[in-house]
GROMACS .gro file of C-alpha atoms in nm:
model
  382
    1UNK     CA    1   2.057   7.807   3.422
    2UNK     CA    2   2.456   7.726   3.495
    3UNK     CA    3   2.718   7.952   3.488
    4UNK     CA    4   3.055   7.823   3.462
    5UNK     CA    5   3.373   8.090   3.510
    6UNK     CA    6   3.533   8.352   3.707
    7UNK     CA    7   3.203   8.471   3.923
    8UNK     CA    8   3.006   8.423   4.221
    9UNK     CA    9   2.658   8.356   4.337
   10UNK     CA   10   2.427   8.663   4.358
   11UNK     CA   11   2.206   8.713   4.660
   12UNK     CA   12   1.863   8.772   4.588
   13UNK     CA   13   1.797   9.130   4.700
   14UNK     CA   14   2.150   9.174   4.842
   15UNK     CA   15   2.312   9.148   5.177
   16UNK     CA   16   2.116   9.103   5.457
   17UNK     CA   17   1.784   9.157   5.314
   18UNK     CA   18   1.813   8.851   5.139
   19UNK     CA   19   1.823   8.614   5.430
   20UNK     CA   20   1.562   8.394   5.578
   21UNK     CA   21   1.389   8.309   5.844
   22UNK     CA   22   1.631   8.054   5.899
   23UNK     CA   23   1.907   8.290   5.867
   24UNK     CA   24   2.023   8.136   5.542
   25UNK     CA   25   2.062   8.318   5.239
   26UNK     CA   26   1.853   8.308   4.888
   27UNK     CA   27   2.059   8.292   4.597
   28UNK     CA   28   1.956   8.378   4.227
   29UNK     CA   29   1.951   8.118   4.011
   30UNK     CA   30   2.040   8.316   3.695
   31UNK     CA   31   2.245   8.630   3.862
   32UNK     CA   32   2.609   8.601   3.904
   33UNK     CA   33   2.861   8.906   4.016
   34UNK     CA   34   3.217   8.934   3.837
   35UNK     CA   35   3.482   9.096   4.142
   36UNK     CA   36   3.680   9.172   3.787
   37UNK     CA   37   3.669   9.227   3.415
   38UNK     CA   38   3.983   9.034   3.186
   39UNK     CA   39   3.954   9.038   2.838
   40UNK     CA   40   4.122   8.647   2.870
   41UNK     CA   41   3.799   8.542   3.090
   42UNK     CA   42   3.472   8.429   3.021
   43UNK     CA   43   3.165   8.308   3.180
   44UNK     CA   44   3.007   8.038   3.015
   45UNK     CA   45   2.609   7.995   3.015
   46UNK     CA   46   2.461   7.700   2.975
   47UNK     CA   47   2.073   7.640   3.012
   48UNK     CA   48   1.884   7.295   3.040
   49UNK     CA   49   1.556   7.255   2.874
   50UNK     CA   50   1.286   7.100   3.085
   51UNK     CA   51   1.053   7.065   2.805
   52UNK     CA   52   0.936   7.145   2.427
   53UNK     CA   53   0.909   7.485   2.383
   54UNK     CA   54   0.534   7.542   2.186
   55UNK     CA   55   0.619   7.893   2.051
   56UNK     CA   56   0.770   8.002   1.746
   57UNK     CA   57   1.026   8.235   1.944
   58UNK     CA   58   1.253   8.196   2.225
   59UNK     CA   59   1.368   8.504   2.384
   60UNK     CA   60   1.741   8.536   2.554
   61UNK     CA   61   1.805   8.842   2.755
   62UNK     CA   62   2.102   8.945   2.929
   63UNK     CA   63   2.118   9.229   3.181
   64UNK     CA   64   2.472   9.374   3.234
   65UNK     CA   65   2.517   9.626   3.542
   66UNK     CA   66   2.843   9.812   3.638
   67UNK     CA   67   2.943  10.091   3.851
   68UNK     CA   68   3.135  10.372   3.672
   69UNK     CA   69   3.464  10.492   3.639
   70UNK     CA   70   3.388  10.828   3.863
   71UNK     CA   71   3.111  10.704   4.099
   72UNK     CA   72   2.858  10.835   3.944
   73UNK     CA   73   2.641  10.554   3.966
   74UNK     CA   74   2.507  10.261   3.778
   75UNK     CA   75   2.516  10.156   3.400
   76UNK     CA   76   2.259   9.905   3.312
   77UNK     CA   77   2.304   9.725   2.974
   78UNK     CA   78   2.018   9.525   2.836
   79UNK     CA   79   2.064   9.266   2.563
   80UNK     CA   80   1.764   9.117   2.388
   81UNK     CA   81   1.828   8.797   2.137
   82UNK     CA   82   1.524   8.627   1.948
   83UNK     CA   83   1.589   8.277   1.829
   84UNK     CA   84   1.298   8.082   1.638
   85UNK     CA   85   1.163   7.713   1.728
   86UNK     CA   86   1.152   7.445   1.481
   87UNK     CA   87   1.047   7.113   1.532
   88UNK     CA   88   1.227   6.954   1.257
   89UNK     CA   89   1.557   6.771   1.337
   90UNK     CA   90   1.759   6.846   1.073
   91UNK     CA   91   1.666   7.224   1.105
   92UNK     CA   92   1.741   7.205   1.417
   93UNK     CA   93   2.135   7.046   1.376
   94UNK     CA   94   2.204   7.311   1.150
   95UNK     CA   95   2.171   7.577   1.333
   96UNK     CA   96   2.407   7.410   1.634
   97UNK     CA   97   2.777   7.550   1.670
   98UNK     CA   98   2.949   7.166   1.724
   99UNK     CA   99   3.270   7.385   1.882
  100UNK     CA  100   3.058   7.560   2.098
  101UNK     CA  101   2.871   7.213   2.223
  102UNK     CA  102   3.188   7.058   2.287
  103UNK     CA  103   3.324   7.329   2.493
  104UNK     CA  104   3.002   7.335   2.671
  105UNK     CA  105   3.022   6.960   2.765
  106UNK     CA  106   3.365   6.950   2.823
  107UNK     CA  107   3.334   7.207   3.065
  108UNK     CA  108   3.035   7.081   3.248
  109UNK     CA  109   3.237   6.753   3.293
  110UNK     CA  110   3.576   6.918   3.403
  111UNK     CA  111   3.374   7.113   3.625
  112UNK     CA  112   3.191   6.826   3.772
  113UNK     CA  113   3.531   6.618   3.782
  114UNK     CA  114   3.687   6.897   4.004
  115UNK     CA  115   3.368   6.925   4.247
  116UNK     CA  116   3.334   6.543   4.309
  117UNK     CA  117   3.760   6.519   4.357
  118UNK     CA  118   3.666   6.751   4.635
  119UNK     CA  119   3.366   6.571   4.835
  120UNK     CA  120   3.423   6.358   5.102
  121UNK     CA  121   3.428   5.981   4.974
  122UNK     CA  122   3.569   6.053   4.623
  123UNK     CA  123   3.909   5.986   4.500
  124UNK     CA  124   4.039   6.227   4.253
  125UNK     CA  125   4.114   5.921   4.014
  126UNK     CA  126   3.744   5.802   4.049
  127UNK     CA  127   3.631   6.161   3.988
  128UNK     CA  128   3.778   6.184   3.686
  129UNK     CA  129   3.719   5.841   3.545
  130UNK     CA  130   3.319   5.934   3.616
  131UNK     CA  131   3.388   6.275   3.449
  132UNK     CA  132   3.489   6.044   3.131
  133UNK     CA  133   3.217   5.840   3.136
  134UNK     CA  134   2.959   6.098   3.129
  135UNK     CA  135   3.141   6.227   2.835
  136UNK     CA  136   3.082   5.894   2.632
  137UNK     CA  137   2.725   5.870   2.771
  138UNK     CA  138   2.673   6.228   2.626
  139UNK     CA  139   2.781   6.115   2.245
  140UNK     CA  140   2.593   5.803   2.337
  141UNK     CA  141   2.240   6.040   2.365
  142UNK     CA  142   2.312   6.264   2.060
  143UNK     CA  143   2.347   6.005   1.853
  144UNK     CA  144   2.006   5.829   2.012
  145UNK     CA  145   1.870   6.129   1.961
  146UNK     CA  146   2.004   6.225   1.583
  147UNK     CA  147   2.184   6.031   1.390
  148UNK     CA  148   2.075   5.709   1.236
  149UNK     CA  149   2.214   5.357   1.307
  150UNK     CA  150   2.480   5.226   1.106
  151UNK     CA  151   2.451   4.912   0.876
  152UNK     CA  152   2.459   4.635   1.172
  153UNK     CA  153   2.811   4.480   1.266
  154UNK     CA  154   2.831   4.208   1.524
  155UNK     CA  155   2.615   4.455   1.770
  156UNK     CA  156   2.393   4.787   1.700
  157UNK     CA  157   2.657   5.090   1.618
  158UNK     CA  158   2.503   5.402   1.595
  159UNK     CA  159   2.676   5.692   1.397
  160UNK     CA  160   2.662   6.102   1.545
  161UNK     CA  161   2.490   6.314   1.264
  162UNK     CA  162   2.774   6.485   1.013
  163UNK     CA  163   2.691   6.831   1.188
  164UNK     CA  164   2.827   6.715   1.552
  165UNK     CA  165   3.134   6.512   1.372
  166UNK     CA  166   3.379   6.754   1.514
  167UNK     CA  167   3.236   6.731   1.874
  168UNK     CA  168   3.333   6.363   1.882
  169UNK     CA  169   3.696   6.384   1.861
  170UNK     CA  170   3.736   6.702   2.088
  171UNK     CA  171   3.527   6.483   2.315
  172UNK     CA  172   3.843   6.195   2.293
  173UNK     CA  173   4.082   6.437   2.355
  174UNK     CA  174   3.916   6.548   2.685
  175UNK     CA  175   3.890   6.138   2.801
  176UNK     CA  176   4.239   6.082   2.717
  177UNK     CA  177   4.434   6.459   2.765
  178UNK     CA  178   4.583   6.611   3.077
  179UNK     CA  179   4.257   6.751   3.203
  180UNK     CA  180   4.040   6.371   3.240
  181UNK     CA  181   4.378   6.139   3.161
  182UNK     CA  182   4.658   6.016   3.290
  183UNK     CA  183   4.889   6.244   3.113
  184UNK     CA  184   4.971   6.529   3.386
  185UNK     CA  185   5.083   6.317   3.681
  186UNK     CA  186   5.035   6.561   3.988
  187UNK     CA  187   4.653   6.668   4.098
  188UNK     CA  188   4.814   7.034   4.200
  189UNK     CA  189   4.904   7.017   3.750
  190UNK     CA  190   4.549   6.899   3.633
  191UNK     CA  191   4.356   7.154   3.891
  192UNK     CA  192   4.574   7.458   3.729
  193UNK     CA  193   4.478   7.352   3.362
  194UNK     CA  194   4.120   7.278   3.468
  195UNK     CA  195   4.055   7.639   3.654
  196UNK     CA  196   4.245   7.764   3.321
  197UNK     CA  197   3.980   7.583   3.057
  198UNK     CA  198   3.708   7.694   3.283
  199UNK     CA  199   3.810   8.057   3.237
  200UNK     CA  200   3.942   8.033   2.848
  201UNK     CA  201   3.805   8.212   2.581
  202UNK     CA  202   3.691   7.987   2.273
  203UNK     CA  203   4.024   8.056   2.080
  204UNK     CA  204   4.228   7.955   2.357
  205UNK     CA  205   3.984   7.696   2.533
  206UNK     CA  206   3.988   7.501   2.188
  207UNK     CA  207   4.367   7.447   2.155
  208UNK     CA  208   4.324   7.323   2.504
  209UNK     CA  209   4.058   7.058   2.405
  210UNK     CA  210   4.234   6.979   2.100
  211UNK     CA  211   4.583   6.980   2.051
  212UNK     CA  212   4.703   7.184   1.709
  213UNK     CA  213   5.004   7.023   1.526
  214UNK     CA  214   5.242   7.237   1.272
  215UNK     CA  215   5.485   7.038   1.023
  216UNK     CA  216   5.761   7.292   0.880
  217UNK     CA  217   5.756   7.317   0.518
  218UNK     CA  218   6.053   7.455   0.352
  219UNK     CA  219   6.254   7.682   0.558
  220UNK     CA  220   5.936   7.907   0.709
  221UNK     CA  221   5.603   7.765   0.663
  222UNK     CA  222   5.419   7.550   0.872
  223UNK     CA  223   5.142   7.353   0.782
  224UNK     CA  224   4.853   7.243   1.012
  225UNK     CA  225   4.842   6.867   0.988
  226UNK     CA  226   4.652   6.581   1.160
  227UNK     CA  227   4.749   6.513   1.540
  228UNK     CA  228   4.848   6.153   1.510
  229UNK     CA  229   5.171   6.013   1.622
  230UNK     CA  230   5.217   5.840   1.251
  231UNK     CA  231   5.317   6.243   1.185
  232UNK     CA  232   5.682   6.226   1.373
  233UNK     CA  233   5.898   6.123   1.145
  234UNK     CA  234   6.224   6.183   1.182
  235UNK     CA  235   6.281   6.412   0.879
  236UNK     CA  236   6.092   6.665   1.001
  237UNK     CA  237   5.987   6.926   1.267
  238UNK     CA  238   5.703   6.936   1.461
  239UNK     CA  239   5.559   7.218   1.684
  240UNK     CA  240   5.215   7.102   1.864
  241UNK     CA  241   5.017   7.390   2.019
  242UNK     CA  242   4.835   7.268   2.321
  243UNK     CA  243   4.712   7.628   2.457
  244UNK     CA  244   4.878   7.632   2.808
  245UNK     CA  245   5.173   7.484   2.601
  246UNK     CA  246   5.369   7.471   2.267
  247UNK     CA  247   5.606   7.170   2.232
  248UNK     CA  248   5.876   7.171   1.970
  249UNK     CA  249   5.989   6.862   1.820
  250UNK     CA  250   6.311   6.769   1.611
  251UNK     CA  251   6.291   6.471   1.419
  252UNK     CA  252   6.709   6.244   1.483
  253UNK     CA  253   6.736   6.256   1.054
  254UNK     CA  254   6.702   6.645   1.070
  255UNK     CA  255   6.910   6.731   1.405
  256UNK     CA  256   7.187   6.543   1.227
  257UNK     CA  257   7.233   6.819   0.988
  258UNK     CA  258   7.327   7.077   1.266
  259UNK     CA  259   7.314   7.402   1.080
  260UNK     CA  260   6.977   7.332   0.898
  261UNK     CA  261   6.831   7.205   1.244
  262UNK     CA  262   6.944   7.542   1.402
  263UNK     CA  263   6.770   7.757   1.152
  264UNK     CA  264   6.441   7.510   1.161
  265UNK     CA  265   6.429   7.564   1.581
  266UNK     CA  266   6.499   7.980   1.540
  267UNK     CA  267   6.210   7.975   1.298
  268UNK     CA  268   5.977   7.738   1.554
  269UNK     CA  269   6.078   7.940   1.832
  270UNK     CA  270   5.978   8.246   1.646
  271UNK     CA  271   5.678   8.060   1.542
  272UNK     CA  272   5.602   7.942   1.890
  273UNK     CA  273   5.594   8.348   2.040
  274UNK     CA  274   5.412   8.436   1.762
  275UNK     CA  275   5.097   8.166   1.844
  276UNK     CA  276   5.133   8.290   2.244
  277UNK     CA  277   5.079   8.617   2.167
  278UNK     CA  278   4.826   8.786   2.401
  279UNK     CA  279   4.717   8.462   2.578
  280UNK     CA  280   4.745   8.480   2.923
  281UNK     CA  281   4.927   8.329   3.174
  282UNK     CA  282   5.201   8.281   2.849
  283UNK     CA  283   5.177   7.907   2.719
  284UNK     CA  284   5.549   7.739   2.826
  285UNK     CA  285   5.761   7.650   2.526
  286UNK     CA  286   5.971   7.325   2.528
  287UNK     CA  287   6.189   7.188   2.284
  288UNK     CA  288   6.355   6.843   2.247
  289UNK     CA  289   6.471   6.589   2.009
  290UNK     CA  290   6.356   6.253   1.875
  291UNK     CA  291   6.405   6.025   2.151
  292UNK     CA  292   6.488   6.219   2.428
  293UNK     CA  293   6.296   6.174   2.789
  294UNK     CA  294   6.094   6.471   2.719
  295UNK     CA  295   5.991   6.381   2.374
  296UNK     CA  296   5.667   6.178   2.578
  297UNK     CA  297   5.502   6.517   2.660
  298UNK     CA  298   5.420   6.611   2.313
  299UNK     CA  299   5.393   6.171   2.188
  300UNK     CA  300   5.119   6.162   2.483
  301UNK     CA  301   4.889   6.422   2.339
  302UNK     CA  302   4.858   6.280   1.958
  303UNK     CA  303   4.643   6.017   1.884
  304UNK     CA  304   4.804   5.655   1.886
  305UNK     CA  305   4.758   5.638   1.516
  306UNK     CA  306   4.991   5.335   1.482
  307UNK     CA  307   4.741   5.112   1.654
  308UNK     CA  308   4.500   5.098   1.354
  309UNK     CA  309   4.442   4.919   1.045
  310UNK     CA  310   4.672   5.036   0.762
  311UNK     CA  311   4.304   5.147   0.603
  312UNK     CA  312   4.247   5.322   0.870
  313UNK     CA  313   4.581   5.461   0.911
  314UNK     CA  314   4.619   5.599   0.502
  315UNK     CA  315   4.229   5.758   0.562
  316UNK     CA  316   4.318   5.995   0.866
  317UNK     CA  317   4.633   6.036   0.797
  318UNK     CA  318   4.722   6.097   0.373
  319UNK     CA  319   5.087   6.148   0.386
  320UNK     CA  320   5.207   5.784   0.501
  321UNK     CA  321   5.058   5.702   0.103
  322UNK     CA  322   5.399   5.870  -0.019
  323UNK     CA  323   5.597   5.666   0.224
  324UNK     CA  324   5.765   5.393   0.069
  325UNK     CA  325   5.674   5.033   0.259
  326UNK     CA  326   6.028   5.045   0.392
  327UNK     CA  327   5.989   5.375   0.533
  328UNK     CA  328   5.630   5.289   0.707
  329UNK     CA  329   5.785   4.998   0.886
  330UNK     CA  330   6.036   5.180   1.027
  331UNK     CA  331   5.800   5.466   1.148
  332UNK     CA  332   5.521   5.214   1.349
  333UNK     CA  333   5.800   5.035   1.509
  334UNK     CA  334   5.916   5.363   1.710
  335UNK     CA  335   5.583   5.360   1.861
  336UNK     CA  336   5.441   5.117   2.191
  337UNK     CA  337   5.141   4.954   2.175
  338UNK     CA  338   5.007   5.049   2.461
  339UNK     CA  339   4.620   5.030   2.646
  340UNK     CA  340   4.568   5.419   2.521
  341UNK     CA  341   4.303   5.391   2.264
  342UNK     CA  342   4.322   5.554   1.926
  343UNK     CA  343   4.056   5.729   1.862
  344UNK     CA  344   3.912   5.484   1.618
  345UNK     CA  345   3.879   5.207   1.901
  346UNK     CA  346   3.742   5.437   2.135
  347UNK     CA  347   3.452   5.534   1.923
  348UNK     CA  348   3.387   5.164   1.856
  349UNK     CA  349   3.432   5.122   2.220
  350UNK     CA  350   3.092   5.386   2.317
  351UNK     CA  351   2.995   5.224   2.031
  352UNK     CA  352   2.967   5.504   1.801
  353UNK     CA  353   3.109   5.476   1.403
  354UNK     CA  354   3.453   5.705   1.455
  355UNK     CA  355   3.342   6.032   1.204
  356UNK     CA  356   3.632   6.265   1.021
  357UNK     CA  357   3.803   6.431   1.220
  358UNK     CA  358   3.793   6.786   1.243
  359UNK     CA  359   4.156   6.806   1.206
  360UNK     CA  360   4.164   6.576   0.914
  361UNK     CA  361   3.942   6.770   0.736
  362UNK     CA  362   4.081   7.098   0.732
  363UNK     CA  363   4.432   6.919   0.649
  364UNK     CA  364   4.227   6.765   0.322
  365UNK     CA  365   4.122   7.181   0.266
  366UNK     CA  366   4.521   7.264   0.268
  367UNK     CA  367   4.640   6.956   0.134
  368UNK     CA  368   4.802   7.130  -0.191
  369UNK     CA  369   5.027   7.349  -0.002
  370UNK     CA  370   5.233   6.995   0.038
  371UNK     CA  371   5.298   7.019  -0.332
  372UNK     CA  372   5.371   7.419  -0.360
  373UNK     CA  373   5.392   7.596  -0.043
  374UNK     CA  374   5.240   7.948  -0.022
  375UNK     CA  375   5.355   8.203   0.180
  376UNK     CA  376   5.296   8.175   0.567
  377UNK     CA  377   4.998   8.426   0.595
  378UNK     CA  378   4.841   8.188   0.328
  379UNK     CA  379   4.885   7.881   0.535
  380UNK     CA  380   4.731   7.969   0.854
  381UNK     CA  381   4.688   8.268   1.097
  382UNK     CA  382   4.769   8.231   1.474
   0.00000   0.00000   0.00000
């Protein structure tokens, strides 16, 4: 049993009646204490199984105790879960929350990264890069374990089963994001986010792991596309939602028409403090233009889309198919080919076959608002 979040460890028995003979304490393995109760924390259980489990049933029980209000005295809650066996595979991958697994791994890894940054004989740098690599060795085993090779290339490529597709690129995201990358550039900056994704609810610790991207539609609706760098162009306006942070981003052909790129920032800023709503510590809202110094925070956290094939680029990303060839030039060559991988050539990299993205597929689901936007209720809900 592991518990990851705002507690600590539990004495077995309490106090001093839990020490040794040596004098040091015995601590529970599966008993934590909480000094508080937020509604924005959680703990996070995780529990490693030694071995096949020959029963039909599996039993889960979690024992809650708190002291009331008035002194009174103890409350004791009991919760009992039953969960059946099976040993069939595919069974098995359906009943698995991907989400859930990836916030599991990711914060096992973040959690390791920060422990190892602080031993003696480990760099931060070297802590992380370790951190990353058990990431890709963890995709490497699911898809040992699961999914079938793929038709043979130039060396064995295996492919993740279709239920843990969306676990791959939240996986990329925590390699190459502020938490395991090189995109936050103080130690004091990654540790903050870090302790914050170890304490974030699902809602809040997703948008951390994977950045959310908004293009505005009209004059009020924003749609939820892709996060690929191929999306800024210059015609439009972007707002990515990155949990700790919202980024706003004005495209040089729309800024040019002042008064429409006035009323397109009110309506992201009032966009922006809508999605912040009840998260705390409040995300921190920046805005900037095309081309402008700051413009690298929000370029950093999309996916270098501009590094693949054209194939490659039309199947994750739809939209450059209505750009004329004139247009798509000009877009790629705003963009530096740099060593950050897309995340097409990082999964051939592990080697794993790159899946549909999570993002890409809910952007196929909402793909006719392009063509008649509904109202903003209709397009997504913060």
């Amino acid at each position: 049993a592991h518990v990851v979040g705002g507690a600590s460890g539990l004495p077995i028995g309490g106090g001093m009646a839990a020490q040794t003979v040596t004098g040091a304490l015995e601590w529970s393995v599966n008993a934590c204490s909480m000094r508080t109760l937020e509604t924005h924390h959680v703990l996070t259980g995780v529990l490693r199984l030694a071995e096949d489990i020959p029963e039909d049933y599996v039993y889960f029980q979690f024992v809650a105790q708190y002291q009331r209000a008035d002194s009174a005295g103890a409350v004791t809650r009991v919760m009992t879960h039953r969960l059946p066996t099976t040993a069939s595979a595919s069974q098995y991958l359906k009943s698995v929350n991907p989400v859930a697994c990836a916030h599991l791994t990711a914060k096992l890894a973040v959690l390791e990264a920060g422990r190892a940054s602080l031993s003696e004989g480990r760099w931060v740098h070297a802590a992380r890069k370790a951190a990353a690599k058990s990431v890709r060795a963890t995709l490497i085993e699911m898809a040992r374990q699961f999914g079938p090779p793929a038709a043979p290339l130039r060396r064995q490529i295996r492919a993740l089963p279709t239920e843990l597709a969306p676990l791959a690129e939240r996986m990329y995201h925590l390699a190459r994001g502020p938490m395991l990358g090189e995109i936050l550039g103080h130690h004091d900056e990654r540790r903050a986010l870090q302790a914050r994704f170890l304490h974030a609810p699902p809602r809040l610790a997703d948008k951390i792991l994977l950045p959310v991207l908004y293009v505005l539609r009209g004059e009020s609706d924003f749609v939820e596309v892709p996060p690929m760098t191929l999306a800024m162009q210059s015609k439009d306006l972007l707002l990515l939602d990155h949990g700790t942070d919202i980024f706003i981003w004005v495209g040089n052909t729309l800024s040019q028409d002042t008064a429409r790129a006035s009323a397109a920032l009110t309506v992201a800023l009032d966009w922006a403090e809508d999605l912040s709503r009840n998260r705390f510590p409040k995300p921190v809202i920046r805005s900037f233009r095309e081309g402008s110094s700051m413009a690298r925070f929000m370029s950093a956290r999309l996916v270098p889309l501009h590094k693949d094939s054209p194939n490659e680029q039309e199947a994750r990303y739809p939209l450059l198919s209505l750009c004329s060839p004139e247009e798509r030039k000009e877009l790629e060559s705003k963009f530096l080919f740099t060593d950050d991988p897309s995340f097409c050539e990082w999964m051939y990299s592990i080697p794993l076959l790159p899946p549909a993205s999570d993002s890409f597929k809910m952007f196929m689901e909402k793909a006719a608002t392009f063509a008649a936007p509904p109202p903003l209720n209709d397009v997504i809900t913060p």
